[in-house]
Tab-separated table of C-alpha atoms in Angstrom:
chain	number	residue	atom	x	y	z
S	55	UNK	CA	0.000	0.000	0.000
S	56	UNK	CA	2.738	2.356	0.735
S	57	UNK	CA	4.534	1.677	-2.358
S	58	UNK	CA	1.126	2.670	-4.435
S	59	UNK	CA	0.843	5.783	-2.860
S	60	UNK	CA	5.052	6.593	-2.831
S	61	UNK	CA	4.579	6.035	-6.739
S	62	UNK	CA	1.206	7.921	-7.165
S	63	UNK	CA	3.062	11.028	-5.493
S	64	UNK	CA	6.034	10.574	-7.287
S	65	UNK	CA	3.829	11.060	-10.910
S	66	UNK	CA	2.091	13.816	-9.308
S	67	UNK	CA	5.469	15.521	-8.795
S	68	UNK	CA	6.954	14.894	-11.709
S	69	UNK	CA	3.763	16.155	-13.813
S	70	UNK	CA	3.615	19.287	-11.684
S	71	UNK	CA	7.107	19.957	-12.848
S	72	UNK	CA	7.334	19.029	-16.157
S	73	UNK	CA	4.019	19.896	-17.490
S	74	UNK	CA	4.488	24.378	-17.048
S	75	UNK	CA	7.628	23.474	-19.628
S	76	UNK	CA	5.492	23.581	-22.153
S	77	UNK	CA	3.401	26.211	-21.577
S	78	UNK	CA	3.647	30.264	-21.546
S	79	UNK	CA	1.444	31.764	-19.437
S	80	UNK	CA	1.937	30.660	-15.842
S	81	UNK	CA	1.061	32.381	-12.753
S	82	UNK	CA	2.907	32.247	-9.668
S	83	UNK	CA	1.611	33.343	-6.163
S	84	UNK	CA	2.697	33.323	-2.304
S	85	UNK	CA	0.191	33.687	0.324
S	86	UNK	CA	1.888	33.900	3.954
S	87	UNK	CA	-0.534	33.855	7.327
S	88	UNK	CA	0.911	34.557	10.467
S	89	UNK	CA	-1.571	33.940	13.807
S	90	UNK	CA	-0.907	34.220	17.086
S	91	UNK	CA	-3.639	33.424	19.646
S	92	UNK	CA	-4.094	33.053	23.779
S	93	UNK	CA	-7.060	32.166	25.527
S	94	UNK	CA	-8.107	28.618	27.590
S	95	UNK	CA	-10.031	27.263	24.676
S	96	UNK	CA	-10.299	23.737	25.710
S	97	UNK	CA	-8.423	24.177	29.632
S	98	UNK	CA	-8.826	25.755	32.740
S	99	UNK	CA	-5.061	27.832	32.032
S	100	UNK	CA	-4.655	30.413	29.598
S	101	UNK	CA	-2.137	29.545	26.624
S	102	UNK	CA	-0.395	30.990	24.025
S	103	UNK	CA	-0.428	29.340	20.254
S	104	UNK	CA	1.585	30.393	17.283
S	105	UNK	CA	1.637	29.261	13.405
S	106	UNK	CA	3.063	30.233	10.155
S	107	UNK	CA	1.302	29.161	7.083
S	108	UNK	CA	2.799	29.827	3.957
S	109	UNK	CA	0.458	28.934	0.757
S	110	UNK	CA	2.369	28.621	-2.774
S	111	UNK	CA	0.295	28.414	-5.793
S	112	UNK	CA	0.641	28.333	-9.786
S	113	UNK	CA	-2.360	28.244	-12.292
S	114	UNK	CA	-1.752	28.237	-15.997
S	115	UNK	CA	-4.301	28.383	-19.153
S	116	UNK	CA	-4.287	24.825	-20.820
S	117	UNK	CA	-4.934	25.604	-24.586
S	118	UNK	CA	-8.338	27.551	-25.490
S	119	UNK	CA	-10.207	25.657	-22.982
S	120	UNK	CA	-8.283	24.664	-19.970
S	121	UNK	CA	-6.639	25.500	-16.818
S	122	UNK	CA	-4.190	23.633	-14.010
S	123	UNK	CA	-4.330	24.740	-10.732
S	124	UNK	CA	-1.849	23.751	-7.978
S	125	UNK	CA	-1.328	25.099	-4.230
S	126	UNK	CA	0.716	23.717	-1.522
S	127	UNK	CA	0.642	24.306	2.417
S	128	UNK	CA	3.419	24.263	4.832
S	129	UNK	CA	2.384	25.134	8.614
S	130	UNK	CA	5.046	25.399	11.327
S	131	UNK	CA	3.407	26.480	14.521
S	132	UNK	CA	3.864	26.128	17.987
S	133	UNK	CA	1.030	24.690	20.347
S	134	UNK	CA	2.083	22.442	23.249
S	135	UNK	CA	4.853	21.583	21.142
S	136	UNK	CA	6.718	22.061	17.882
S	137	UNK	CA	5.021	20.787	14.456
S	138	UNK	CA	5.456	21.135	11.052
S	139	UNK	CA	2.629	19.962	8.743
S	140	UNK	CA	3.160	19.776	4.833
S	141	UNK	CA	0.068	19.675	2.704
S	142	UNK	CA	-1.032	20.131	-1.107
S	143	UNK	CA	-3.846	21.888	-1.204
S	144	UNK	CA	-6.734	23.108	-4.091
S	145	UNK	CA	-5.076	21.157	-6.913
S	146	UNK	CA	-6.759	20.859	-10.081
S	147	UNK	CA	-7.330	20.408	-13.927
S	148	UNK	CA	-10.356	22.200	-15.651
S	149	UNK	CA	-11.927	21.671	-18.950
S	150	UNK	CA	-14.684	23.391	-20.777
S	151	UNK	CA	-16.899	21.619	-23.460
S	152	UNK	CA	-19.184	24.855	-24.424
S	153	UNK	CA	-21.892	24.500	-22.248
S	154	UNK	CA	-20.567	21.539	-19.738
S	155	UNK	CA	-17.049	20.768	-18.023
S	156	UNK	CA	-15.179	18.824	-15.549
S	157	UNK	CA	-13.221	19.506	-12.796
S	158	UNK	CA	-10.637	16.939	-11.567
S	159	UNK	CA	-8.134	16.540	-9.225
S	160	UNK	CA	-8.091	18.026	-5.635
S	161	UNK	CA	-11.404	19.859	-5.816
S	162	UNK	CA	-13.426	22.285	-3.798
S	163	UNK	CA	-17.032	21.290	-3.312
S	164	UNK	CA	-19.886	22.549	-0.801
S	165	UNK	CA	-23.797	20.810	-0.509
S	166	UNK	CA	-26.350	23.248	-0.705
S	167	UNK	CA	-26.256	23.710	3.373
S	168	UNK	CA	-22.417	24.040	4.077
S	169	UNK	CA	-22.490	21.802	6.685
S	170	UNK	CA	-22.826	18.137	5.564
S	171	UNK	CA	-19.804	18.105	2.983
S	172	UNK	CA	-17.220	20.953	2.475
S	173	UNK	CA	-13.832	21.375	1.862
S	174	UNK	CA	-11.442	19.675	-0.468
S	175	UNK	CA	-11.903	16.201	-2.218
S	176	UNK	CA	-10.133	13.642	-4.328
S	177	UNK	CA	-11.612	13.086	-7.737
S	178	UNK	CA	-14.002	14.704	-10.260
S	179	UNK	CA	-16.962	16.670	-10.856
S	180	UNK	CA	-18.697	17.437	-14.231
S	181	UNK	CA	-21.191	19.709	-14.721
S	182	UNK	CA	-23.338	20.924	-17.553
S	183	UNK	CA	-24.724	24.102	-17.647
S	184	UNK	CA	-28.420	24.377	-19.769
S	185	UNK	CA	-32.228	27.081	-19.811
S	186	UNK	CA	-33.180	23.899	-17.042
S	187	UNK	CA	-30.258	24.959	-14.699
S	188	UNK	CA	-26.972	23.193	-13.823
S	189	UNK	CA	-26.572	19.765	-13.426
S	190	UNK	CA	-23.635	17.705	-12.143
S	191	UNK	CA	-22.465	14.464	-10.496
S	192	UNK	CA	-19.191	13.476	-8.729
S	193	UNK	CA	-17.253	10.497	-7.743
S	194	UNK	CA	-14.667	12.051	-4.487
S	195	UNK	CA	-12.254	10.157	-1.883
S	196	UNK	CA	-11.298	11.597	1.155
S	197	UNK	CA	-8.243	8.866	2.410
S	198	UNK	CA	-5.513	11.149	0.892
S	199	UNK	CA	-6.399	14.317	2.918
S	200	UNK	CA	-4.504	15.661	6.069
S	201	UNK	CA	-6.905	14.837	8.778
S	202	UNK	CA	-7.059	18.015	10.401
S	203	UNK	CA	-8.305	20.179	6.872
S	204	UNK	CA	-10.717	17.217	6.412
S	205	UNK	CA	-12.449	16.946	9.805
S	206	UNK	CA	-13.894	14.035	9.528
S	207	UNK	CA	-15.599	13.156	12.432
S	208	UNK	CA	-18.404	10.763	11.598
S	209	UNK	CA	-17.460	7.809	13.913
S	210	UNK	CA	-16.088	6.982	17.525
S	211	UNK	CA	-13.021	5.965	15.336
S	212	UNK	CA	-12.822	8.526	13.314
S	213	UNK	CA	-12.609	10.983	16.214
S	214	UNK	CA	-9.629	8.807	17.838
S	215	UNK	CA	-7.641	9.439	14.631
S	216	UNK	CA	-8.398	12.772	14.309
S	217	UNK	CA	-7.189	13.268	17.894
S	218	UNK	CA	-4.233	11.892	17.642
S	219	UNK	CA	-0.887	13.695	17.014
S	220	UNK	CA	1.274	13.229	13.658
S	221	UNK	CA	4.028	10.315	14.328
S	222	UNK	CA	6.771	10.878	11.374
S	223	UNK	CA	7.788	7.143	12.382
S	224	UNK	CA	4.172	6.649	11.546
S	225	UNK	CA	3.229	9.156	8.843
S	226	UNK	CA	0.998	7.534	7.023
S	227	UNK	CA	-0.952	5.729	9.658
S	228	UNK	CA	-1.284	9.329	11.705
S	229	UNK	CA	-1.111	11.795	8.807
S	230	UNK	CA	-4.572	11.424	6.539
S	231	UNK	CA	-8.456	11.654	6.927
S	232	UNK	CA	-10.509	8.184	7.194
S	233	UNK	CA	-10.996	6.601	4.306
S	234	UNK	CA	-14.312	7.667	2.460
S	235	UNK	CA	-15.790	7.432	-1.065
S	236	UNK	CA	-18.535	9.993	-1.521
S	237	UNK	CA	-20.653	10.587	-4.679
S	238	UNK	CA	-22.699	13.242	-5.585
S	239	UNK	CA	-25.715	14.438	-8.009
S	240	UNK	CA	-27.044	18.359	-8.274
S	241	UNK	CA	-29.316	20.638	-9.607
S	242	UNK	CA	-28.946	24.702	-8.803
S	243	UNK	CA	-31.636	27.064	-10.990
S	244	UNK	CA	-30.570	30.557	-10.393
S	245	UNK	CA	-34.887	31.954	-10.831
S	246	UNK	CA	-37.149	29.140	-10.488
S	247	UNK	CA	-40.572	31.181	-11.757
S	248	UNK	CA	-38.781	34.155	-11.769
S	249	UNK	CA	-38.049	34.526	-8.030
S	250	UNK	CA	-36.901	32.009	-6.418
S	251	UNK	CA	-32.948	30.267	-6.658
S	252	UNK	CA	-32.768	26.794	-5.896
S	253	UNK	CA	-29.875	24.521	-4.700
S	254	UNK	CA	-30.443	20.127	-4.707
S	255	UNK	CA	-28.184	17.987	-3.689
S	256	UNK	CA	-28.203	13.904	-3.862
S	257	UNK	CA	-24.875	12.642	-1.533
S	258	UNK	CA	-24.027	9.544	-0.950
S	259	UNK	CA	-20.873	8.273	1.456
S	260	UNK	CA	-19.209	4.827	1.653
S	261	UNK	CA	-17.295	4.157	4.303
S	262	UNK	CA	-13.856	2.438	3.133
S	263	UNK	CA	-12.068	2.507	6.732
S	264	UNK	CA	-10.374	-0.953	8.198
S	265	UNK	CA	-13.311	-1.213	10.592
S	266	UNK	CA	-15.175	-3.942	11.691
S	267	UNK	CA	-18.949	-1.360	11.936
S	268	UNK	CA	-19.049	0.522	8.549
S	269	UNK	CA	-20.707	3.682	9.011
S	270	UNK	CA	-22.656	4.604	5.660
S	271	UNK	CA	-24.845	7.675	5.061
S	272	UNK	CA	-27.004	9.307	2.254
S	273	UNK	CA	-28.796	12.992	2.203
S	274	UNK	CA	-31.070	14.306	0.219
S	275	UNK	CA	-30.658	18.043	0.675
S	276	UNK	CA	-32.579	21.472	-0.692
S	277	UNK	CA	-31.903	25.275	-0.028
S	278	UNK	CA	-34.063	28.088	-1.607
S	279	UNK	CA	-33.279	31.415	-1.284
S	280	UNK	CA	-35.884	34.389	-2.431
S	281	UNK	CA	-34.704	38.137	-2.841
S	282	UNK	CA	-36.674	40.786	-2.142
S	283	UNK	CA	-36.109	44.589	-1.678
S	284	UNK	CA	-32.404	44.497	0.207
S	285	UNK	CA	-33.273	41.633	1.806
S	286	UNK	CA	-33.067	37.729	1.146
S	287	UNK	CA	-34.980	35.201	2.835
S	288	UNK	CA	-33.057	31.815	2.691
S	289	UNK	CA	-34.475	27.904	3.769
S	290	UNK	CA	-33.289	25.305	3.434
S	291	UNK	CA	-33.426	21.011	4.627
S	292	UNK	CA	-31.472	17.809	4.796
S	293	UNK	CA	-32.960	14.372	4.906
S	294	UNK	CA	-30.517	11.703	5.901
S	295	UNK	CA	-30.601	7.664	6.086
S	296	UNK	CA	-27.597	5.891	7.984
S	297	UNK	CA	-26.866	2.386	7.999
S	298	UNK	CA	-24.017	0.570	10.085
S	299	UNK	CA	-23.482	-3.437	10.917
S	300	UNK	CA	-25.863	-2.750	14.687
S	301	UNK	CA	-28.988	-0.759	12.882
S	302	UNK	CA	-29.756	-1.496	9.379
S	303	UNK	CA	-31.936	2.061	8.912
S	304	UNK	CA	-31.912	5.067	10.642
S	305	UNK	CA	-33.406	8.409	9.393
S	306	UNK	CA	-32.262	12.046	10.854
S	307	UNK	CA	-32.857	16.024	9.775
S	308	UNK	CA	-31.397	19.247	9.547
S	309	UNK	CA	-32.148	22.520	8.427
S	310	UNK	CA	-31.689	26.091	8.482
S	311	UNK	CA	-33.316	29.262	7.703
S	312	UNK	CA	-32.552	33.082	7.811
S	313	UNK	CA	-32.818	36.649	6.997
S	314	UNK	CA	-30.237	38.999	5.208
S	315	UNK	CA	-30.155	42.472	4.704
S	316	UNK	CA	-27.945	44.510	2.662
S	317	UNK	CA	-27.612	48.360	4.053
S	318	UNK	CA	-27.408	50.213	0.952
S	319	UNK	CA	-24.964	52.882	2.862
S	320	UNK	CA	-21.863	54.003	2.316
S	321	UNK	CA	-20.326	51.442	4.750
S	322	UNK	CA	-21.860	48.761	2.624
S	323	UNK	CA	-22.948	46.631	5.750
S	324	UNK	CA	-25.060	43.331	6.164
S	325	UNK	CA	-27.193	41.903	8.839
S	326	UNK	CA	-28.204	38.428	9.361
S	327	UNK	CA	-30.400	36.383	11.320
S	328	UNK	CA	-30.003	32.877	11.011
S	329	UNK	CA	-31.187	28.969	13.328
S	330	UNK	CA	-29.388	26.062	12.534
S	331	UNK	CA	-30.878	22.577	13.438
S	332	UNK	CA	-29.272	19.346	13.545
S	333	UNK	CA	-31.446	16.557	14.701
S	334	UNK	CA	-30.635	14.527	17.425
S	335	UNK	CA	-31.849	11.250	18.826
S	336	UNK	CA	-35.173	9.901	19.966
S	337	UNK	CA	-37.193	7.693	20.819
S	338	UNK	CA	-38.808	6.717	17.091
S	339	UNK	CA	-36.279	5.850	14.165
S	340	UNK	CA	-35.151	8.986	13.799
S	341	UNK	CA	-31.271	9.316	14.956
S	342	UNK	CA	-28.884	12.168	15.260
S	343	UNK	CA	-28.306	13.697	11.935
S	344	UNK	CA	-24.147	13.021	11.372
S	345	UNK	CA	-22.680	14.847	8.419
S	346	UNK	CA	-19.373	13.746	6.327
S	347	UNK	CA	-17.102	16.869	7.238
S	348	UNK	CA	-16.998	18.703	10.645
S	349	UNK	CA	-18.065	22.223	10.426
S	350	UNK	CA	-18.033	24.920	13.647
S	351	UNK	CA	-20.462	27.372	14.170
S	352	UNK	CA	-18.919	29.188	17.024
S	353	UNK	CA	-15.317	31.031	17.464
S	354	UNK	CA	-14.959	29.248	20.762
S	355	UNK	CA	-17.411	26.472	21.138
S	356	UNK	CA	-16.541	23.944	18.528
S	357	UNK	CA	-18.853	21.289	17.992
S	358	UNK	CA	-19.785	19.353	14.853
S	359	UNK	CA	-23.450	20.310	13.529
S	360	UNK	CA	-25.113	17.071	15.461
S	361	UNK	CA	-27.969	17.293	17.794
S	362	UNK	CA	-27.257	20.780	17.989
S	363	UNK	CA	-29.407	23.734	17.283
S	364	UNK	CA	-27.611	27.278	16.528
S	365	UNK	CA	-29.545	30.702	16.457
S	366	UNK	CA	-26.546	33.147	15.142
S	367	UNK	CA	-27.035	37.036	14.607
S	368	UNK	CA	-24.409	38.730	12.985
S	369	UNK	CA	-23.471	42.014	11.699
S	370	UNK	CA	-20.485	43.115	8.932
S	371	UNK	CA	-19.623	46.417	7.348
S	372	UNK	CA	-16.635	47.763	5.397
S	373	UNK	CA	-15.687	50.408	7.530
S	374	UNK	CA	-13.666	52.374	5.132
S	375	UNK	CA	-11.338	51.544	2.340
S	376	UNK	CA	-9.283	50.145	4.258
S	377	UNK	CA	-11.143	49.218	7.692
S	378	UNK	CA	-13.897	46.223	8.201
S	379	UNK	CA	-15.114	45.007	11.028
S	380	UNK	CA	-17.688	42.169	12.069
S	381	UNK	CA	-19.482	41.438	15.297
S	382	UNK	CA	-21.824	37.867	15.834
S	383	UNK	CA	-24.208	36.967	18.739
S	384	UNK	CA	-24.590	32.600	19.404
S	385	UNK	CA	-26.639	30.560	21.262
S	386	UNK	CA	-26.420	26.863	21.521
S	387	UNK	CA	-28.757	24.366	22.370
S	388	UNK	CA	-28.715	20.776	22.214
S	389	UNK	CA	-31.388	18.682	20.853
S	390	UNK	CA	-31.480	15.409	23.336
S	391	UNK	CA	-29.324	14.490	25.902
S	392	UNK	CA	-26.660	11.852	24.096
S	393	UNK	CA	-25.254	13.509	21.129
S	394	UNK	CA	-23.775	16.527	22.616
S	395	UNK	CA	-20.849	15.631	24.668
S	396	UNK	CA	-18.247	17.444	25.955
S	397	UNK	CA	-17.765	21.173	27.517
S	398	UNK	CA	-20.026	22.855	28.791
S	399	UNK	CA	-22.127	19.789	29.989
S	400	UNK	CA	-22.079	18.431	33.272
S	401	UNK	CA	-21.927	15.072	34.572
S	402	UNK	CA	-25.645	13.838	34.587
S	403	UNK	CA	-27.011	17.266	32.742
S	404	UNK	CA	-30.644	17.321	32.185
S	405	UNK	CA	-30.129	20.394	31.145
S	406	UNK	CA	-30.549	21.749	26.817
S	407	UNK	CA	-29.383	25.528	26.764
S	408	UNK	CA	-25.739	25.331	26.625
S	409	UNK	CA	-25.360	29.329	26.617
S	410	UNK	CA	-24.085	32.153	24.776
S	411	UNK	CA	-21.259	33.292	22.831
S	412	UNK	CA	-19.926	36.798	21.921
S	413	UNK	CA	-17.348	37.479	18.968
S	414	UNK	CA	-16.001	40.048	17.238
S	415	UNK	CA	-13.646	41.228	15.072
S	416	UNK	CA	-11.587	44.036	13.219
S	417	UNK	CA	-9.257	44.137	9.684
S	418	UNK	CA	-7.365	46.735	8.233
S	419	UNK	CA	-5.685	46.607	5.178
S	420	UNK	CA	-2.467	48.570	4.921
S	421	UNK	CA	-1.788	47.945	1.856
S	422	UNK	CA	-3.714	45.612	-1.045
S	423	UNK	CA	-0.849	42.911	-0.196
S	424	UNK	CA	-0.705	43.104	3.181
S	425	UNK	CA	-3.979	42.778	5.816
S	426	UNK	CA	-4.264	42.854	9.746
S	427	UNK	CA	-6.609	41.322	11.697
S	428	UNK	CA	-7.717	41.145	15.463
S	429	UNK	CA	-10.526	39.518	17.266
S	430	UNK	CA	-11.676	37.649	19.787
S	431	UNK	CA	-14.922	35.876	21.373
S	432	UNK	CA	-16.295	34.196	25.268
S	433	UNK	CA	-18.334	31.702	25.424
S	434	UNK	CA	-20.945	31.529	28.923
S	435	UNK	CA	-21.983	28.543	30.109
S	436	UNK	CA	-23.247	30.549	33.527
S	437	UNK	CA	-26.368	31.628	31.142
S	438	UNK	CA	-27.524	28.530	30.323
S	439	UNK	CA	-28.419	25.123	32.349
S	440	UNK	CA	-26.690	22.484	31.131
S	441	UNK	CA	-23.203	23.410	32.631
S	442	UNK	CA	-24.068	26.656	34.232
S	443	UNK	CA	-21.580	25.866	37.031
S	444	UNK	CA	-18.596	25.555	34.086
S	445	UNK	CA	-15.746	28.427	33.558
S	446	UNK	CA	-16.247	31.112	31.010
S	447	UNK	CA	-13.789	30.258	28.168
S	448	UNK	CA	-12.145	32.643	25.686
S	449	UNK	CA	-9.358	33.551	23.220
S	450	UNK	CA	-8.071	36.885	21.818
S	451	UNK	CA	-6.729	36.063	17.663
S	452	UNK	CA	-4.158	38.738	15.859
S	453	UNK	CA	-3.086	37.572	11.947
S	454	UNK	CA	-1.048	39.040	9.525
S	455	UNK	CA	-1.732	37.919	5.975
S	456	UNK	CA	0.863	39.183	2.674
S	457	UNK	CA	0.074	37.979	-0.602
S	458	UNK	CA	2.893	38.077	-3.303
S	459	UNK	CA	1.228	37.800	-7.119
């Protein structure tokens, strides 16, 4: 096994560094982000946590019709201990066939929510683009990504790998994501009957991990989102089926609706008012709704979208030229008492309000190269009942970010 993947890298290097040879127009790009951060996210001491990232990337045209894409990551940081984590990132070969295409390679892709599957994937995704909308299917594999970019989370097993810490003596047994084929089918229609945009999503995942209790899922997922005036009224719903070796069928839910509205002022702000639902277990068939990639909802409470139910306002504006700033309201409740584990619940909780959480935040650009940013966030636990005797936790965040085109 390691000798197929040693000589499946190897090709990949030698093609990224042969193929620009024969082409002209090649652009190269650095993006370096700096971020230091202290807070006791996760303990009862404060810490401090620093990381470099630095982001290389080339893209070059491919004839009349095509482009290559390839960026890298290295991170060297410093967070109860030294590490140094190399990574290719968004890495991909585009083709256009007039009105349909396909993307291959290390791919971005998003379902219609943003919360079941996002991120980067192995594989390919066509698409064809017609007066009925735009359709497209995909065939992605997750085993090759770094773990912690992934987040996959799915499984009790999953969550042990994801846990623990690189071993170089070990790289590839502590380095990549589970193992997971997902496939995909969509349909997005920009005005259904002249007012309406629609997003549909069929997902599928396989689990391919050495396990002895596969963990497979499918959603069937819709988002609709009307304009009107400044404001855009967005809803949207996931149905999902789960199957492992100890339950054969299992049905869960999510959803999400909200409210945005565009000041038309000179600071060019936006206001937003949005719930979040994430089923979680009870008593019928339904079970807790899992999705294939872990996404957070709060600066300091991190928790995948699972039995949870988020009710988020938030407000951005662009300052000035050069000045933006952004400030977001939380609060977290869980939907029964089994899914949500962790901080802030206590031992034997009846409790479902989890509490509140503050954030905000401030950039400034100095220059179009070259952008600061500072924020921070607490979470309160007191203000809720299911750990209302817990700590208050926060972190204060400063980045630097230069990009070199």
């Amino acid at each position: 096994m390691k000798k197929t993947i040693n000589k499946t890298l190897l090709i990949l290097l030698t093609f990224f560094i042969l193929s620009p040879l024969s082409l002209w127009a090649i652009d190269f790009g650095l993006v370096t982000n700096v971020n230091m951060g202290y807070g006791n996210i996760g303990s009862d001491d404060s810490k401090f946590n620093f990381k470099i990232d630095l982001w290389p990337r080339l893209s070059m045209l491919i004839g009349d019709n095509g482009e290559f894409l390839f960026s890298a990551g290295l991170t060297i940081g410093v967070d109860e201990g030294f590490y140094i984590i190399p990574e290719i990132l968004h890495t991909e070969f585009t083709m256009r066939f007039g009105s349909s295409g396909i993307r291959v390679g290390r791919i971005n892709y998003s379902d219609p929510l943003s919360f079941i599957a996002e991120g980067l994937f192995d594989g390919a995704l066509f698409y064809h683009n017609s007066g009925l909308g735009v359709f497209s299917a995909g065939a992605m594999y997750t085993g090759f990504l770094y773990k912690k970019n992934a987040n996959i989370t799915m499984t009790g097993n999953d969550l042990v790998n994801f846990s623990m810490p690189i071993d170089y003596s070990d790289f590839f047994g502590t380095y990549f994501a589970p193992s997971r084929f997902v496939a995909s089918l969509g349909w997005e229609h920009p005005s259904v009957g002249e007012f309406m945009n629609l997003n549909t999503a069929l997902i599928a995942q396989i689990d391919l991990t050495d396990t002895d209790n596969k963990f497979n899922s499918q959603y069937l997922i819709a988002k609709a989102g009307i304009p009107f005036s400044s404001f855009l009224l967005e809803v949207g719903g996931s149905l999902g089926i789960t199957q492992n070796d100890e339950s054969s069928f299992n049905m869960a839910f999510a959803g999400e609706a909200g409210i945005y509205w565009l000041f038309t002022s000179e600071f060019n702000s936006r206001l937003s008012v949005v719930a979040r639902i994430a089923g979680g277990r009870s008593e019928n068939s339904a079970n807790a709704f899992i999705p294939i990639t872990t996404k957070y909802y709060g600066y300091i409470l991190k928790h995948k979208m699972s039995g949870l139910t988020v009710v988020s306002v938030n407000y951005s504006s662009r300052l000035s030229q050069n000045f933006g700033a952004f400030a977001n309201a939380s609060y977290f409740i869980r939907n029964d008492l089994g899914t949500f584990q962790g901080y802030p619940v206590s031992s034997g909780s009846e409790g479902f309000f989890l509490g509140p959480e503050l954030s905000a935040g401030l950039t400034w650009s100095i220059f179009s190269d070259l952008q600061l940013g500072l924020g921070g966030g607490f979470f309160m636990p007191s203000l809720g009942n299911a750990g209302s005797k817990e700590s208050m936790q926060w972190r204060i965040e400063l980045t630097a970010k230069m990009s070199i085109y």
